[in-house]
Amino acid sequence: MDFTTVQTTLPINDTEHLARARKVAERLNNLRAHGRYGYTLANTLTITKDQAK
């Protein structure tokens, strides 16, 4: 069984809507590409800046 990590870092600044939208689209493309190769999404995790301390 193979495991891989897809990491996406999103801007947290509320004024960076376009950059955030691009990153979300990039993540979706990455997940779709992994799905085409037989991977299944098993877990997703969100860490905010406050939790990363």
PDB file of C-alpha atoms in Angstrom:
ATOM      1  CA  MET A   1       0.000   0.000   0.000  1.00  0.00           C
ATOM      2  CA  ASP A   2       1.382   3.410  -0.967  1.00  0.00           C
ATOM      3  CA  PHE A   3       0.746   6.648   0.872  1.00  0.00           C
ATOM      4  CA  THR A   4       1.391  10.180  -0.300  1.00  0.00           C
ATOM      5  CA  THR A   5       0.868  13.638   1.150  1.00  0.00           C
ATOM      6  CA  VAL A   6      -0.653  16.496  -0.803  1.00  0.00           C
ATOM      7  CA  GLN A   7       0.136  19.733   0.997  1.00  0.00           C
ATOM      8  CA  THR A   8      -1.458  23.034   0.068  1.00  0.00           C
ATOM      9  CA  THR A   9      -0.652  26.288   1.844  1.00  0.00           C
ATOM     10  CA  LEU A  10      -3.361  28.912   1.518  1.00  0.00           C
ATOM     11  CA  PRO A  11      -2.859  32.628   2.125  1.00  0.00           C
ATOM     12  CA  ILE A  12      -4.596  33.705   5.308  1.00  0.00           C
ATOM     13  CA  ASN A  13      -4.899  37.380   4.423  1.00  0.00           C
ATOM     14  CA  ASP A  14      -8.527  38.237   3.586  1.00  0.00           C
ATOM     15  CA  THR A  15      -7.418  40.517   0.754  1.00  0.00           C
ATOM     16  CA  GLU A  16      -5.760  37.700  -1.198  1.00  0.00           C
ATOM     17  CA  HIS A  17      -8.927  36.168  -2.685  1.00  0.00           C
ATOM     18  CA  LEU A  18      -7.419  35.460  -6.116  1.00  0.00           C
ATOM     19  CA  ALA A  19      -4.318  33.802  -4.700  1.00  0.00           C
ATOM     20  CA  ARG A  20      -6.486  31.655  -2.411  1.00  0.00           C
ATOM     21  CA  ALA A  21      -8.766  30.647  -5.296  1.00  0.00           C
ATOM     22  CA  ARG A  22      -5.717  29.637  -7.370  1.00  0.00           C
ATOM     23  CA  LYS A  23      -4.358  27.494  -4.537  1.00  0.00           C
ATOM     24  CA  VAL A  24      -7.732  25.792  -3.999  1.00  0.00           C
ATOM     25  CA  ALA A  25      -7.942  25.029  -7.735  1.00  0.00           C
ATOM     26  CA  GLU A  26      -4.362  23.703  -7.638  1.00  0.00           C
ATOM     27  CA  ARG A  27      -5.276  21.382  -4.746  1.00  0.00           C
ATOM     28  CA  LEU A  28      -8.321  20.072  -6.596  1.00  0.00           C
ATOM     29  CA  ASN A  29      -6.187  19.369  -9.655  1.00  0.00           C
ATOM     30  CA  ASN A  30      -3.612  17.560  -7.514  1.00  0.00           C
ATOM     31  CA  LEU A  31      -6.288  15.423  -5.851  1.00  0.00           C
ATOM     32  CA  ARG A  32      -7.850  14.561  -9.218  1.00  0.00           C
ATOM     33  CA  ALA A  33      -4.459  13.588 -10.627  1.00  0.00           C
ATOM     34  CA  HIS A  34      -3.797  11.298  -7.665  1.00  0.00           C
ATOM     35  CA  GLY A  35      -7.272   9.789  -8.093  1.00  0.00           C
ATOM     36  CA  ARG A  36      -6.516   8.946 -11.721  1.00  0.00           C
ATOM     37  CA  TYR A  37      -3.522   6.946 -10.487  1.00  0.00           C
ATOM     38  CA  GLY A  38      -5.665   4.967  -8.058  1.00  0.00           C
ATOM     39  CA  TYR A  39      -5.155   6.911  -4.841  1.00  0.00           C
ATOM     40  CA  THR A  40      -8.107   7.442  -2.490  1.00  0.00           C
ATOM     41  CA  LEU A  41      -8.421  10.450  -0.186  1.00  0.00           C
ATOM     42  CA  ALA A  42      -8.278   9.069   3.348  1.00  0.00           C
ATOM     43  CA  ASN A  43      -7.913  12.186   5.471  1.00  0.00           C
ATOM     44  CA  THR A  44      -7.805  15.939   5.278  1.00  0.00           C
ATOM     45  CA  LEU A  45      -6.419  18.287   7.897  1.00  0.00           C
ATOM     46  CA  THR A  46      -6.558  22.039   8.302  1.00  0.00           C
ATOM     47  CA  ILE A  47      -4.105  23.816  10.560  1.00  0.00           C
ATOM     48  CA  THR A  48      -4.595  27.501  11.208  1.00  0.00           C
ATOM     49  CA  LYS A  49      -1.799  29.880  12.054  1.00  0.00           C
ATOM     50  CA  ASP A  50      -2.785  29.865  15.746  1.00  0.00           C
ATOM     51  CA  GLN A  51      -2.684  26.055  15.899  1.00  0.00           C
ATOM     52  CA  ALA A  52       0.749  25.846  14.286  1.00  0.00           C
ATOM     53  CA  LYS A  53       2.505  27.413  17.296  1.00  0.00           C
TER      54      LYS A  53
END
